[in-house]
Amino acid sequence: MHNMLLSHAMAVDLYRKLYQAKQGGQIGIIPFVFMYEPLRDEECDIQAVNRALAFYVCWVLDPLVFGEHPQDMRHILGDQLTRFSPEEKDLVKGSLDFIGINHYSTLYVKDCTFEACPLGGDRPILGFLNITGMRDGIPIGDPTAVARFFVVPRGMEKTVNYLKIRYHNMPMFITENEIRGYTKYVFRTYLAALLRAIREGADVRGYFEWTLMDNFEWLNGYNTLFGLLLCGWRDT
């Protein structure tokens, strides 16, 4: 992540110095953003949500906006977390014209500060927390063919509002959003949630669905359906 952020900042610096005035382009970065909710109505799980967002979202964005990694990460990792030199900090800070958001789903978070707490076979992860889509045997939203992709429209509004507040309403684009099998439902409900966030003042400049055509989906090949148009070579 450290090297990726430095590479990004160098590319932005080069573009701004040599090309941006002539071309009028912008450069952003796109984190994959799950929204998180506390598994239990307890302060420790609420704080675990903050840590989850720090480790999985703000680790990318905080340095580009503020020049530093999130304090939640620094508090836990200490010197294990890389630091930017003064020169690197000057380069990285502000190297962002917009935030891109790949958002599909929302998950529960449970605090694991003082215990090992695998839930449903999930393993504890960075930040002393455990992430799951189930609470008392009930999924957080409609389950889909993709693990951890539950249909949770409210997460779209929460995601945009969280980034709006943390990053001073920097321009945002939804760069990926869709869940196969629920396309029309997702469009109707997720876009309604996005519209609520926009009406509350979020500076969202655009929305991109994933994807136009069914695609080769990572390790799942063509077994996992995505896309507005399904391709004809699939076995029926």
PDB file of C-alpha atoms in Angstrom:
ATOM      1  CA  MET A   1       0.000   0.000   0.000  1.00  0.00           C
ATOM      2  CA  HIS A   2       2.835   2.381   0.865  1.00  0.00           C
ATOM      3  CA  ASN A   3       4.473   1.910  -2.527  1.00  0.00           C
ATOM      4  CA  MET A   4       1.155   2.062  -4.348  1.00  0.00           C
ATOM      5  CA  LEU A   5       0.321   5.416  -2.777  1.00  0.00           C
ATOM      6  CA  LEU A   6       3.761   6.804  -3.649  1.00  0.00           C
ATOM      7  CA  SER A   7       3.384   5.561  -7.236  1.00  0.00           C
ATOM      8  CA  HIS A   8      -0.040   7.168  -7.458  1.00  0.00           C
ATOM      9  CA  ALA A   9       1.283  10.452  -6.098  1.00  0.00           C
ATOM     10  CA  MET A  10       4.199  10.473  -8.562  1.00  0.00           C
ATOM     11  CA  ALA A  11       1.848   9.875 -11.483  1.00  0.00           C
ATOM     12  CA  VAL A  12      -0.460  12.676 -10.319  1.00  0.00           C
ATOM     13  CA  ASP A  13       2.467  15.051  -9.854  1.00  0.00           C
ATOM     14  CA  LEU A  14       3.733  14.288 -13.350  1.00  0.00           C
ATOM     15  CA  TYR A  15       0.301  14.704 -14.907  1.00  0.00           C
ATOM     16  CA  ARG A  16      -0.392  17.993 -13.150  1.00  0.00           C
ATOM     17  CA  LYS A  17       2.969  19.455 -14.162  1.00  0.00           C
ATOM     18  CA  LEU A  18       2.980  18.359 -17.805  1.00  0.00           C
ATOM     19  CA  TYR A  19      -0.515  17.589 -19.027  1.00  0.00           C
ATOM     20  CA  GLN A  20      -3.415  18.682 -16.823  1.00  0.00           C
ATOM     21  CA  ALA A  21      -3.520  22.325 -17.910  1.00  0.00           C
ATOM     22  CA  LYS A  22      -3.727  21.314 -21.572  1.00  0.00           C
ATOM     23  CA  GLN A  23      -5.943  18.250 -21.253  1.00  0.00           C
ATOM     24  CA  GLY A  24      -8.168  19.308 -18.366  1.00  0.00           C
ATOM     25  CA  GLY A  25      -8.209  15.781 -16.955  1.00  0.00           C
ATOM     26  CA  GLN A  26      -8.486  14.616 -13.369  1.00  0.00           C
ATOM     27  CA  ILE A  27      -6.975  11.719 -11.444  1.00  0.00           C
ATOM     28  CA  GLY A  28      -8.623   9.867  -8.587  1.00  0.00           C
ATOM     29  CA  ILE A  29      -8.259   6.547  -6.848  1.00  0.00           C
ATOM     30  CA  ILE A  30     -10.797   3.800  -6.209  1.00  0.00           C
ATOM     31  CA  PRO A  31     -10.979   1.806  -2.956  1.00  0.00           C
ATOM     32  CA  PHE A  32     -13.301  -1.189  -2.688  1.00  0.00           C
ATOM     33  CA  VAL A  33     -15.705  -0.027  -0.004  1.00  0.00           C
ATOM     34  CA  PHE A  34     -17.833  -2.297   2.123  1.00  0.00           C
ATOM     35  CA  MET A  35     -19.948  -0.412   4.628  1.00  0.00           C
ATOM     36  CA  TYR A  36     -19.929  -1.917   8.116  1.00  0.00           C
ATOM     37  CA  GLU A  37     -22.464  -2.068  10.942  1.00  0.00           C
ATOM     38  CA  PRO A  38     -21.911  -3.215  14.550  1.00  0.00           C
ATOM     39  CA  LEU A  39     -22.924  -6.819  15.168  1.00  0.00           C
ATOM     40  CA  ARG A  40     -24.085  -5.911  18.679  1.00  0.00           C
ATOM     41  CA  ASP A  41     -25.432  -2.690  20.109  1.00  0.00           C
ATOM     42  CA  GLU A  42     -22.291  -2.254  22.171  1.00  0.00           C
ATOM     43  CA  GLU A  43     -19.637   0.452  22.182  1.00  0.00           C
ATOM     44  CA  CYS A  44     -16.850  -2.033  21.461  1.00  0.00           C
ATOM     45  CA  ASP A  45     -18.539  -3.129  18.221  1.00  0.00           C
ATOM     46  CA  ILE A  46     -19.220   0.479  17.242  1.00  0.00           C
ATOM     47  CA  GLN A  47     -15.511   1.169  17.635  1.00  0.00           C
ATOM     48  CA  ALA A  48     -14.762  -1.996  15.658  1.00  0.00           C
ATOM     49  CA  VAL A  49     -16.736  -0.504  12.764  1.00  0.00           C
ATOM     50  CA  ASN A  50     -14.458   2.539  12.861  1.00  0.00           C
ATOM     51  CA  ARG A  51     -11.405   0.274  12.784  1.00  0.00           C
ATOM     52  CA  ALA A  52     -12.780  -1.742   9.875  1.00  0.00           C
ATOM     53  CA  LEU A  53     -13.266   1.432   7.850  1.00  0.00           C
ATOM     54  CA  ALA A  54      -9.789   2.614   8.837  1.00  0.00           C
ATOM     55  CA  PHE A  55      -8.058  -0.600   7.784  1.00  0.00           C
ATOM     56  CA  TYR A  56      -9.997  -1.174   4.575  1.00  0.00           C
ATOM     57  CA  VAL A  57     -10.888   2.299   3.279  1.00  0.00           C
ATOM     58  CA  CYS A  58      -9.037   5.087   5.061  1.00  0.00           C
ATOM     59  CA  TRP A  59      -5.694   3.293   4.717  1.00  0.00           C
ATOM     60  CA  VAL A  60      -5.994   4.219   1.031  1.00  0.00           C
ATOM     61  CA  LEU A  61      -7.576   7.654   1.255  1.00  0.00           C
ATOM     62  CA  ASP A  62      -6.262   9.330   4.421  1.00  0.00           C
ATOM     63  CA  PRO A  63      -2.673   9.711   3.164  1.00  0.00           C
ATOM     64  CA  LEU A  64      -3.867  11.214  -0.125  1.00  0.00           C
ATOM     65  CA  VAL A  65      -6.067  13.774   1.642  1.00  0.00           C
ATOM     66  CA  PHE A  66      -4.319  14.372   4.977  1.00  0.00           C
ATOM     67  CA  GLY A  67      -0.802  13.049   4.386  1.00  0.00           C
ATOM     68  CA  GLU A  68      -1.019  10.503   7.209  1.00  0.00           C
ATOM     69  CA  HIS A  69      -2.329   6.999   7.821  1.00  0.00           C
ATOM     70  CA  PRO A  70      -5.448   6.686  10.049  1.00  0.00           C
ATOM     71  CA  GLN A  71      -4.823   7.021  13.770  1.00  0.00           C
ATOM     72  CA  ASP A  72      -6.810   3.815  14.413  1.00  0.00           C
ATOM     73  CA  MET A  73      -4.202   1.938  12.379  1.00  0.00           C
ATOM     74  CA  ARG A  74      -1.251   3.710  13.967  1.00  0.00           C
ATOM     75  CA  HIS A  75      -2.617   3.012  17.456  1.00  0.00           C
ATOM     76  CA  ILE A  76      -2.774  -0.734  16.772  1.00  0.00           C
ATOM     77  CA  LEU A  77       0.237  -1.276  14.519  1.00  0.00           C
ATOM     78  CA  GLY A  78       2.642   1.331  15.871  1.00  0.00           C
ATOM     79  CA  ASP A  79       5.984   1.223  14.089  1.00  0.00           C
ATOM     80  CA  GLN A  80       4.858  -1.730  11.970  1.00  0.00           C
ATOM     81  CA  LEU A  81       2.919   0.783   9.897  1.00  0.00           C
ATOM     82  CA  THR A  82       5.096   2.556   7.365  1.00  0.00           C
ATOM     83  CA  ARG A  83       5.704   6.289   7.621  1.00  0.00           C
ATOM     84  CA  PHE A  84       6.165   8.852   4.905  1.00  0.00           C
ATOM     85  CA  SER A  85       9.255  11.033   4.887  1.00  0.00           C
ATOM     86  CA  PRO A  86       8.579  14.799   4.874  1.00  0.00           C
ATOM     87  CA  GLU A  87       9.246  14.860   1.125  1.00  0.00           C
ATOM     88  CA  GLU A  88       6.943  11.894   0.511  1.00  0.00           C
ATOM     89  CA  LYS A  89       4.218  13.446   2.649  1.00  0.00           C
ATOM     90  CA  ASP A  90       4.344  16.636   0.571  1.00  0.00           C
ATOM     91  CA  LEU A  91       4.064  14.534  -2.577  1.00  0.00           C
ATOM     92  CA  VAL A  92       1.243  12.288  -1.383  1.00  0.00           C
ATOM     93  CA  LYS A  93      -0.953  14.833   0.402  1.00  0.00           C
ATOM     94  CA  GLY A  94      -3.473  16.377  -1.964  1.00  0.00           C
ATOM     95  CA  SER A  95      -2.715  14.017  -4.866  1.00  0.00           C
ATOM     96  CA  LEU A  96      -6.393  13.362  -5.468  1.00  0.00           C
ATOM     97  CA  ASP A  97      -8.991  15.116  -7.613  1.00  0.00           C
ATOM     98  CA  PHE A  98     -11.868  12.772  -6.821  1.00  0.00           C
ATOM     99  CA  ILE A  99     -12.741   9.595  -4.926  1.00  0.00           C
ATOM    100  CA  GLY A 100     -14.000   6.573  -6.836  1.00  0.00           C
ATOM    101  CA  ILE A 101     -16.182   4.124  -4.914  1.00  0.00           C
ATOM    102  CA  ASN A 102     -16.622   0.436  -5.706  1.00  0.00           C
ATOM    103  CA  HIS A 103     -19.525  -0.483  -3.447  1.00  0.00           C
ATOM    104  CA  TYR A 104     -21.601  -3.646  -3.425  1.00  0.00           C
ATOM    105  CA  SER A 105     -22.565  -4.602   0.081  1.00  0.00           C
ATOM    106  CA  THR A 106     -22.584  -4.093   3.857  1.00  0.00           C
ATOM    107  CA  LEU A 107     -21.346  -6.451   6.588  1.00  0.00           C
ATOM    108  CA  TYR A 108     -21.457  -6.772  10.378  1.00  0.00           C
ATOM    109  CA  VAL A 109     -18.383  -6.229  12.550  1.00  0.00           C
ATOM    110  CA  LYS A 110     -17.658  -7.691  15.984  1.00  0.00           C
ATOM    111  CA  ASP A 111     -14.871  -6.524  18.261  1.00  0.00           C
ATOM    112  CA  CYS A 112     -12.134  -9.085  18.901  1.00  0.00           C
ATOM    113  CA  THR A 113      -9.786  -7.058  21.045  1.00  0.00           C
ATOM    114  CA  PHE A 114      -9.743  -9.497  23.963  1.00  0.00           C
ATOM    115  CA  GLU A 115     -10.832 -12.770  22.376  1.00  0.00           C
ATOM    116  CA  ALA A 116     -10.645 -14.938  19.308  1.00  0.00           C
ATOM    117  CA  CYS A 117     -14.095 -14.791  17.796  1.00  0.00           C
ATOM    118  CA  PRO A 118     -14.577 -16.632  14.515  1.00  0.00           C
ATOM    119  CA  LEU A 119     -18.156 -16.243  13.332  1.00  0.00           C
ATOM    120  CA  GLY A 120     -19.543 -18.838  10.985  1.00  0.00           C
ATOM    121  CA  GLY A 121     -16.077 -19.962  10.036  1.00  0.00           C
ATOM    122  CA  ASP A 122     -14.774 -16.467   9.342  1.00  0.00           C
ATOM    123  CA  ARG A 123     -11.356 -15.680  10.757  1.00  0.00           C
ATOM    124  CA  PRO A 124     -10.377 -12.604  12.791  1.00  0.00           C
ATOM    125  CA  ILE A 125      -8.627 -10.027  10.648  1.00  0.00           C
ATOM    126  CA  LEU A 126      -6.536  -6.892  10.982  1.00  0.00           C
ATOM    127  CA  GLY A 127      -7.734  -4.423  13.565  1.00  0.00           C
ATOM    128  CA  PHE A 128      -8.873  -6.972  16.176  1.00  0.00           C
ATOM    129  CA  LEU A 129     -12.251  -7.410  14.571  1.00  0.00           C
ATOM    130  CA  ASN A 130     -14.322 -10.072  12.888  1.00  0.00           C
ATOM    131  CA  ILE A 131     -16.489  -9.488   9.820  1.00  0.00           C
ATOM    132  CA  THR A 132     -19.571 -11.506   8.956  1.00  0.00           C
ATOM    133  CA  GLY A 133     -22.786 -11.216   6.986  1.00  0.00           C
ATOM    134  CA  MET A 134     -24.866 -13.098   9.568  1.00  0.00           C
ATOM    135  CA  ARG A 135     -26.394 -12.194  12.918  1.00  0.00           C
ATOM    136  CA  ASP A 136     -28.222 -14.873  14.900  1.00  0.00           C
ATOM    137  CA  GLY A 137     -28.452 -16.941  11.738  1.00  0.00           C
ATOM    138  CA  ILE A 138     -30.095 -14.135   9.770  1.00  0.00           C
ATOM    139  CA  PRO A 139     -28.237 -12.534   6.839  1.00  0.00           C
ATOM    140  CA  ILE A 140     -27.798  -8.780   6.821  1.00  0.00           C
ATOM    141  CA  GLY A 141     -29.552  -8.681   3.440  1.00  0.00           C
ATOM    142  CA  ASP A 142     -30.596 -10.985   0.627  1.00  0.00           C
ATOM    143  CA  PRO A 143     -27.698 -13.418   0.045  1.00  0.00           C
ATOM    144  CA  THR A 144     -26.316 -13.771  -3.474  1.00  0.00           C
ATOM    145  CA  ALA A 145     -24.075 -16.126  -5.427  1.00  0.00           C
ATOM    146  CA  VAL A 146     -21.037 -14.092  -4.360  1.00  0.00           C
ATOM    147  CA  ALA A 147     -19.823 -14.637  -0.816  1.00  0.00           C
ATOM    148  CA  ARG A 148     -20.256 -11.529   1.349  1.00  0.00           C
ATOM    149  CA  PHE A 149     -22.246  -9.750  -1.349  1.00  0.00           C
ATOM    150  CA  PHE A 150     -25.571  -9.207   0.384  1.00  0.00           C
ATOM    151  CA  VAL A 151     -28.197  -6.834  -0.966  1.00  0.00           C
ATOM    152  CA  VAL A 152     -28.133  -3.951   1.534  1.00  0.00           C
ATOM    153  CA  PRO A 153     -29.227  -0.714  -0.160  1.00  0.00           C
ATOM    154  CA  ARG A 154     -28.822   1.471   2.949  1.00  0.00           C
ATOM    155  CA  GLY A 155     -25.094   0.809   2.759  1.00  0.00           C
ATOM    156  CA  MET A 156     -24.807   2.981  -0.335  1.00  0.00           C
ATOM    157  CA  GLU A 157     -26.136   6.034   1.484  1.00  0.00           C
ATOM    158  CA  LYS A 158     -23.998   5.326   4.553  1.00  0.00           C
ATOM    159  CA  THR A 159     -20.867   4.889   2.437  1.00  0.00           C
ATOM    160  CA  VAL A 160     -21.290   8.144   0.551  1.00  0.00           C
ATOM    161  CA  ASN A 161     -22.159  10.098   3.697  1.00  0.00           C
ATOM    162  CA  TYR A 162     -19.176   8.655   5.571  1.00  0.00           C
ATOM    163  CA  LEU A 163     -16.758   9.670   2.812  1.00  0.00           C
ATOM    164  CA  LYS A 164     -18.463  13.052   2.448  1.00  0.00           C
ATOM    165  CA  ILE A 165     -17.890  13.877   6.105  1.00  0.00           C
ATOM    166  CA  ARG A 166     -14.396  12.414   6.485  1.00  0.00           C
ATOM    167  CA  TYR A 167     -12.983  13.930   3.291  1.00  0.00           C
ATOM    168  CA  HIS A 168     -14.731  17.310   3.298  1.00  0.00           C
ATOM    169  CA  ASN A 169     -17.165  16.411   0.509  1.00  0.00           C
ATOM    170  CA  MET A 170     -14.542  15.812  -2.138  1.00  0.00           C
ATOM    171  CA  PRO A 171     -16.091  14.981  -5.542  1.00  0.00           C
ATOM    172  CA  MET A 172     -17.100  11.307  -5.732  1.00  0.00           C
ATOM    173  CA  PHE A 173     -18.001   8.816  -8.448  1.00  0.00           C
ATOM    174  CA  ILE A 174     -19.666   5.456  -7.912  1.00  0.00           C
ATOM    175  CA  THR A 175     -17.384   3.395 -10.135  1.00  0.00           C
ATOM    176  CA  GLU A 176     -18.815  -0.083  -9.497  1.00  0.00           C
ATOM    177  CA  ASN A 177     -22.201  -1.238  -8.197  1.00  0.00           C
ATOM    178  CA  GLU A 178     -24.379  -4.227  -9.103  1.00  0.00           C
ATOM    179  CA  ILE A 179     -25.350  -7.650  -7.808  1.00  0.00           C
ATOM    180  CA  ARG A 180     -26.250 -10.279 -10.368  1.00  0.00           C
ATOM    181  CA  GLY A 181     -29.722 -11.683 -10.000  1.00  0.00           C
ATOM    182  CA  TYR A 182     -30.952  -8.483  -8.363  1.00  0.00           C
ATOM    183  CA  THR A 183     -30.104  -6.006 -11.116  1.00  0.00           C
ATOM    184  CA  LYS A 184     -33.436  -4.153 -11.333  1.00  0.00           C
ATOM    185  CA  TYR A 185     -33.893  -4.258  -7.551  1.00  0.00           C
ATOM    186  CA  VAL A 186     -30.352  -3.027  -6.951  1.00  0.00           C
ATOM    187  CA  PHE A 187     -30.749  -0.186  -9.425  1.00  0.00           C
ATOM    188  CA  ARG A 188     -34.019   0.915  -7.868  1.00  0.00           C
ATOM    189  CA  THR A 189     -32.998   0.648  -4.213  1.00  0.00           C
ATOM    190  CA  TYR A 190     -29.291   1.501  -4.351  1.00  0.00           C
ATOM    191  CA  LEU A 191     -29.871   4.489  -6.622  1.00  0.00           C
ATOM    192  CA  ALA A 192     -32.659   5.671  -4.330  1.00  0.00           C
ATOM    193  CA  ALA A 193     -30.203   5.490  -1.411  1.00  0.00           C
ATOM    194  CA  LEU A 194     -27.590   7.316  -3.476  1.00  0.00           C
ATOM    195  CA  LEU A 195     -30.124  10.007  -4.345  1.00  0.00           C
ATOM    196  CA  ARG A 196     -30.861  10.541  -0.659  1.00  0.00           C
ATOM    197  CA  ALA A 197     -27.172  11.123  -0.015  1.00  0.00           C
ATOM    198  CA  ILE A 198     -26.972  13.571  -2.929  1.00  0.00           C
ATOM    199  CA  ARG A 199     -29.992  15.453  -1.615  1.00  0.00           C
ATOM    200  CA  GLU A 200     -28.197  15.678   1.729  1.00  0.00           C
ATOM    201  CA  GLY A 201     -25.346  17.472  -0.020  1.00  0.00           C
ATOM    202  CA  ALA A 202     -22.931  14.737  -1.155  1.00  0.00           C
ATOM    203  CA  ASP A 203     -20.931  15.867  -4.192  1.00  0.00           C
ATOM    204  CA  VAL A 204     -21.475  12.753  -6.339  1.00  0.00           C
ATOM    205  CA  ARG A 205     -20.586  13.425  -9.984  1.00  0.00           C
ATOM    206  CA  GLY A 206     -21.444  10.105 -11.639  1.00  0.00           C
ATOM    207  CA  TYR A 207     -22.540   6.468 -11.352  1.00  0.00           C
ATOM    208  CA  PHE A 208     -21.176   3.433 -13.207  1.00  0.00           C
ATOM    209  CA  GLU A 209     -22.766  -0.015 -13.121  1.00  0.00           C
ATOM    210  CA  TRP A 210     -20.645  -3.180 -13.138  1.00  0.00           C
ATOM    211  CA  THR A 211     -20.641  -4.263 -15.873  1.00  0.00           C
ATOM    212  CA  LEU A 212     -22.157  -3.787 -19.356  1.00  0.00           C
ATOM    213  CA  MET A 213     -21.493  -7.382 -20.449  1.00  0.00           C
ATOM    214  CA  ASP A 214     -21.008 -10.563 -18.486  1.00  0.00           C
ATOM    215  CA  ASN A 215     -17.315 -10.828 -17.678  1.00  0.00           C
ATOM    216  CA  PHE A 216     -14.554 -13.211 -16.640  1.00  0.00           C
ATOM    217  CA  GLU A 217     -14.859 -12.753 -12.889  1.00  0.00           C
ATOM    218  CA  TRP A 218     -11.516 -13.314 -11.187  1.00  0.00           C
ATOM    219  CA  LEU A 219     -11.172 -16.930  -9.971  1.00  0.00           C
ATOM    220  CA  ASN A 220     -14.853 -17.656 -10.697  1.00  0.00           C
ATOM    221  CA  GLY A 221     -14.483 -17.415 -14.459  1.00  0.00           C
ATOM    222  CA  TYR A 222     -17.939 -17.251 -16.020  1.00  0.00           C
ATOM    223  CA  ASN A 223     -19.645 -19.129 -13.189  1.00  0.00           C
ATOM    224  CA  THR A 224     -20.572 -15.897 -11.413  1.00  0.00           C
ATOM    225  CA  LEU A 225     -23.013 -13.752 -13.343  1.00  0.00           C
ATOM    226  CA  PHE A 226     -22.376 -10.044 -13.683  1.00  0.00           C
ATOM    227  CA  GLY A 227     -23.374  -7.591 -16.362  1.00  0.00           C
ATOM    228  CA  LEU A 228     -26.430  -6.026 -17.916  1.00  0.00           C
ATOM    229  CA  LEU A 229     -26.074  -8.311 -20.925  1.00  0.00           C
ATOM    230  CA  LEU A 230     -25.475 -12.059 -20.517  1.00  0.00           C
ATOM    231  CA  CYS A 231     -23.210 -13.697 -23.058  1.00  0.00           C
ATOM    232  CA  GLY A 232     -24.394 -16.553 -25.260  1.00  0.00           C
ATOM    233  CA  TRP A 233     -21.532 -18.977 -24.638  1.00  0.00           C
ATOM    234  CA  ARG A 234     -22.671 -19.832 -21.122  1.00  0.00           C
ATOM    235  CA  ASP A 235     -23.930 -23.350 -20.455  1.00  0.00           C
ATOM    236  CA  THR A 236     -27.648 -23.355 -19.687  1.00  0.00           C
TER     237      THR A 236
END
